[in-house]
Short mmCIF file of C-alpha atoms in Angstrom, two decimals:
data_model
loop_
_atom_site.label_atom_id
_atom_site.label_comp_id
_atom_site.label_asym_id
_atom_site.label_seq_id
_atom_site.Cartn_x
_atom_site.Cartn_y
_atom_site.Cartn_z
CA MET Z 25 -12.82 31.49 52.02
CA ALA Z 26 -14.28 31.56 55.96
CA GLU Z 27 -17.62 33.11 56.11
CA GLY Z 28 -19.45 31.22 58.70
CA GLN Z 29 -16.70 29.00 60.63
CA GLY Z 30 -15.39 31.98 62.86
CA VAL Z 31 -12.13 34.21 62.86
CA THR Z 32 -9.74 31.16 63.49
CA GLN Z 33 -10.84 29.71 60.53
CA ALA Z 34 -9.66 32.17 58.55
CA TYR Z 35 -6.36 33.15 60.29
CA TRP Z 36 -5.59 29.45 58.88
CA ASN Z 37 -6.66 30.11 56.12
CA ALA Z 38 -4.19 33.40 55.63
CA ASP Z 39 -1.07 30.63 57.07
CA LYS Z 40 -2.06 28.61 54.24
CA ALA Z 41 -2.31 30.58 51.25
CA LEU Z 42 1.01 32.64 52.66
CA GLU Z 43 2.83 29.72 53.43
CA GLY Z 44 1.86 28.27 49.96
CA LEU Z 45 2.42 31.28 47.72
CA LEU Z 46 6.08 31.46 49.50
CA ALA Z 47 7.24 27.60 49.82
CA ARG Z 48 5.78 27.79 45.79
CA LEU Z 49 8.37 31.00 45.11
CA ASN Z 50 10.89 29.85 47.37
CA CYS Z 51 11.54 33.67 48.14
CA PRO Z 52 14.11 34.57 50.46
CA SER Z 53 12.06 37.54 51.68
CA TYR Z 54 8.44 39.54 51.15
CA GLN Z 55 6.38 42.31 51.78
CA LEU Z 56 3.08 42.71 52.21
CA TYR Z 57 0.36 45.63 50.85
CA LEU Z 58 -2.47 46.06 52.14
CA THR Z 59 -5.22 49.01 51.04
CA GLY Z 60 -6.46 51.23 54.02
CA ASP Z 61 -9.49 53.23 54.18
CA SER Z 62 -8.49 56.73 52.72
CA ASN Z 63 -7.63 57.02 49.09
CA PHE Z 64 -6.71 59.91 46.99
CA ARG Z 65 -8.45 59.13 43.79
CA TYR Z 66 -11.98 59.93 45.78
CA ASP Z 67 -10.94 63.06 45.22
CA ILE Z 68 -10.34 63.11 41.91
CA PHE Z 69 -13.42 61.36 40.81
CA PRO Z 70 -15.96 60.89 43.48
CA GLU Z 71 -17.97 58.30 41.43
CA TYR Z 72 -14.97 56.41 41.68
CA LYS Z 73 -15.36 52.33 43.28
CA ALA Z 74 -18.80 53.71 44.44
CA ASN Z 75 -20.65 50.67 42.37
CA ARG Z 76 -18.96 48.89 45.29
CA ALA Z 77 -20.97 50.61 48.03
CA SER Z 78 -23.84 47.72 48.25
CA THR Z 79 -21.29 44.79 48.24
CA PRO Z 80 -20.76 43.11 50.94
CA ARG Z 81 -17.43 43.19 52.45
CA PRO Z 82 -15.62 39.65 53.32
CA GLU Z 83 -17.12 38.74 57.41
CA TYR Z 84 -13.42 39.02 58.70
CA LEU Z 85 -11.64 41.07 56.86
CA LYS Z 86 -10.69 43.51 59.10
CA ASP Z 87 -9.67 41.27 61.61
CA VAL Z 88 -7.11 38.91 58.61
CA LYS Z 89 -5.52 42.40 57.73
CA GLN Z 90 -5.19 43.14 61.54
CA TYR Z 91 -4.05 39.86 61.73
CA LEU Z 92 -1.15 39.89 58.94
CA VAL Z 93 -0.25 43.35 60.03
CA GLU Z 94 0.96 42.08 63.61
CA ASN Z 95 2.58 38.78 61.96
CA TYR Z 96 3.50 39.55 58.90
CA ASN Z 97 4.39 42.82 58.91
CA ALA Z 98 1.99 44.17 56.43
CA VAL Z 99 2.15 47.53 55.68
CA ILE Z 100 -1.55 49.09 55.06
CA SER Z 101 -2.15 51.95 52.52
CA ASP Z 102 -2.72 55.22 53.57
CA GLY Z 103 -3.93 57.98 50.54
CA CYS Z 104 -3.30 56.14 47.83
CA GLU Z 105 -3.61 51.70 47.46
CA ALA Z 106 -1.82 49.17 48.05
CA ASP Z 107 -1.78 48.31 44.55
CA ASP Z 108 0.25 51.86 44.72
CA LEU Z 109 2.92 51.24 47.35
CA CYS Z 110 3.47 47.47 45.56
CA GLY Z 111 4.16 49.40 42.09
CA ILE Z 112 7.02 51.99 43.86
CA ASP Z 113 8.34 48.73 45.66
CA GLN Z 114 9.00 47.03 42.34
CA CYS Z 115 10.08 50.08 39.96
CA GLN Z 116 12.38 51.11 43.16
CA SER Z 117 13.57 47.76 43.55
CA ASN Z 118 14.00 47.39 40.08
CA ALA Z 119 16.48 50.47 39.88
CA ALA Z 120 18.07 49.43 42.52
CA GLY Z 121 19.11 46.53 41.19
CA GLU Z 122 17.03 43.78 43.05
CA ASP Z 123 14.95 41.76 41.74
CA THR Z 124 11.65 41.14 42.67
CA ILE Z 125 8.21 39.10 41.21
CA LEU Z 126 5.40 40.87 42.47
CA VAL Z 127 2.84 39.02 43.17
CA HIS Z 128 -1.43 39.33 42.94
CA ILE Z 129 -4.21 39.21 41.16
CA ASP Z 130 -5.36 41.99 39.09
CA LYS Z 131 -4.43 42.74 35.44
CA ASP Z 132 -4.60 46.36 36.65
CA LEU Z 133 -0.84 45.86 38.52
CA ASP Z 134 -0.05 44.79 34.65
CA MET Z 135 0.97 48.47 34.25
CA ILE Z 136 3.80 48.01 36.36
CA PRO Z 137 7.09 46.65 34.14
CA GLY Z 138 8.96 43.98 35.92
CA VAL Z 139 8.13 39.99 37.08
CA HIS Z 140 4.64 38.94 37.52
CA PHE Z 141 3.10 36.07 39.06
CA SER Z 142 -0.48 35.48 39.30
CA PRO Z 143 -1.65 32.22 41.56
CA GLU Z 144 -4.54 29.87 40.64
CA ILE Z 145 -7.34 30.69 41.05
CA VAL Z 146 -9.43 27.70 42.33
CA ARG Z 147 -14.00 28.16 42.44
CA LEU Z 148 -15.83 25.31 44.02
CA GLY Z 149 -13.04 23.32 44.09
CA LYS Z 150 -12.51 24.03 40.21
CA VAL Z 151 -9.58 26.00 38.90
CA VAL Z 152 -10.46 28.79 37.24
CA ARG Z 153 -7.59 30.52 36.13
CA PRO Z 154 -4.18 28.81 36.60
CA GLU Z 155 -1.52 29.86 37.33
CA ARG Z 156 1.23 32.13 35.70
CA GLN Z 157 5.29 33.46 35.93
CA TYR Z 158 5.66 36.16 33.12
CA ILE Z 159 7.37 39.28 32.77
CA VAL Z 160 5.61 43.04 31.16
CA SER Z 161 8.37 44.51 29.83
CA PRO Z 162 8.06 48.82 29.93
CA ASN Z 163 6.21 49.66 26.50
CA GLU Z 164 4.01 46.11 27.42
CA ALA Z 165 3.15 48.36 31.21
CA LEU Z 166 2.87 51.17 28.44
CA LYS Z 167 0.28 49.92 26.63
CA VAL Z 168 -1.44 47.99 29.57
CA PHE Z 169 -2.54 50.88 31.54
CA TYR Z 170 -3.38 53.22 27.59
CA THR Z 171 -5.70 50.79 27.11
CA GLN Z 172 -7.10 50.80 30.59
CA LEU Z 173 -7.67 54.35 30.00
CA LEU Z 174 -9.53 53.33 26.41
CA THR Z 175 -11.79 51.41 28.16
CA GLY Z 176 -12.05 52.07 31.38
CA ASP Z 177 -12.45 49.27 34.19
CA PRO Z 178 -15.55 49.17 34.93
CA GLY Z 179 -15.73 47.48 38.23
CA ASP Z 180 -14.16 50.97 39.63
CA GLY Z 181 -16.40 52.99 37.93
CA VAL Z 182 -14.38 54.42 35.41
CA LYS Z 183 -15.83 54.75 31.62
CA GLY Z 184 -13.11 55.46 30.16
CA ALA Z 185 -13.30 56.96 26.21
CA SER Z 186 -17.13 56.09 25.03
CA GLY Z 187 -18.10 53.32 22.92
CA ILE Z 188 -14.28 51.54 23.24
CA GLY Z 189 -13.54 47.78 24.41
CA LYS Z 190 -10.83 45.50 25.03
CA VAL Z 191 -10.87 44.44 21.19
CA LYS Z 192 -10.85 48.27 19.60
CA ALA Z 193 -8.47 49.60 22.13
CA GLU Z 194 -5.72 46.74 21.23
CA LYS Z 195 -6.29 47.61 17.44
CA ILE Z 196 -5.92 51.71 18.51
CA LEU Z 197 -2.79 50.85 19.75
CA ARG Z 198 -1.52 48.15 18.30
CA ASP Z 199 0.99 49.12 16.25
CA LEU Z 200 2.38 52.83 18.04
CA THR Z 201 5.97 52.43 19.71
CA THR Z 202 6.31 55.30 21.89
CA GLU Z 203 4.51 56.84 24.91
CA LYS Z 204 4.15 60.31 22.85
CA GLU Z 205 2.13 57.62 20.17
CA MET Z 206 0.03 56.14 22.58
CA TYR Z 207 -1.14 59.69 24.16
CA THR Z 208 -1.53 61.64 21.47
CA THR Z 209 -3.97 59.60 19.61
CA CYS Z 210 -5.86 58.80 22.73
CA LEU Z 211 -6.76 62.31 23.50
CA ASP Z 212 -8.42 61.94 19.80
CA TYR Z 213 -11.54 59.40 21.61
CA PHE Z 214 -11.58 62.23 24.69
CA SER Z 215 -13.98 65.27 24.65
CA CYS Z 216 -10.85 67.20 25.88
CA GLU Z 217 -7.96 67.11 27.80
CA GLU Z 218 -9.09 67.55 31.39
CA GLU Z 219 -11.19 63.91 30.76
CA LEU Z 220 -8.28 62.23 29.49
CA GLU Z 221 -5.85 63.71 32.22
CA MET Z 222 -8.74 63.13 35.50
CA ASN Z 223 -9.45 59.73 34.05
CA ALA Z 224 -4.96 59.16 34.26
CA GLN Z 225 -4.70 59.86 37.47
CA VAL Z 226 -7.53 57.61 38.73
CA LEU Z 227 -6.24 54.34 37.02
CA TRP Z 228 -2.49 55.17 37.34
CA ILE Z 229 -0.44 53.08 39.35
CA TRP Z 230 2.23 54.50 41.19
CA ARG Z 231 6.15 53.65 40.82
CA GLU Z 232 7.50 55.78 42.88
CA PRO Z 233 6.12 57.51 46.47
CA MET Z 234 3.32 60.24 45.96
CA GLY Z 235 3.60 59.69 41.90
CA ILE Z 236 0.40 60.62 41.09
CA TRP Z 237 -0.23 60.32 36.66
CA ARG Z 238 1.13 64.03 34.52
CA LYS Z 239 0.77 64.21 31.89
CA PRO Z 240 4.32 63.43 30.07
CA SER Z 241 7.00 66.08 28.66
CA PHE Z 242 6.96 65.26 25.41
CA GLU Z 243 9.34 68.64 24.90
CA THR Z 244 12.41 67.85 26.17
CA GLY Z 245 12.19 64.51 24.39
CA ILE Z 246 11.03 61.94 27.27
CA GLU Z 247 8.65 59.20 25.09
#
């Protein structure tokens, strides 16, 4: 953080954070993604992230974003979120046979299969979450998505199914092995299919450009 310390300190902090990550992971190349102002989710669900409207933004957020664009070739999302661009990059790169590591501290991105790295989180000089490198399988990624579909995402104002928390959601999905089973089981906990689909479109992280969630076509054998 560099609140009140000047924008130069904020730039220095960004440099050191990125230099440390790249050295730790020994990355030959990398791509940074930042979230822009436009997001299709607001059109689907106008209350999306409305609960954050009164939360103060970091003092130098806009300056640091521009600094990352100019000095690290960061890409700012347009019409979606940085998470979506990360999901697209990881999935398409892996499909092309390229090895990637998705670096983040956001549990939502665990719905993207592949290798992940979560840097340690330090608050007030104390490590509150150690670093972790792990692999998310395609089935685990789907379960993360359907778990979140049931629980919602309070941080983003998405309610999910009524009366279901994380423990109950994980119990509901524990023994399910196909997406058809996950979808039809989750549907039982929503008032209607339209409610489930609205939540799914808001929560789903893209795996391809314009990859807005659509009901899987089980009739064609895709499970």
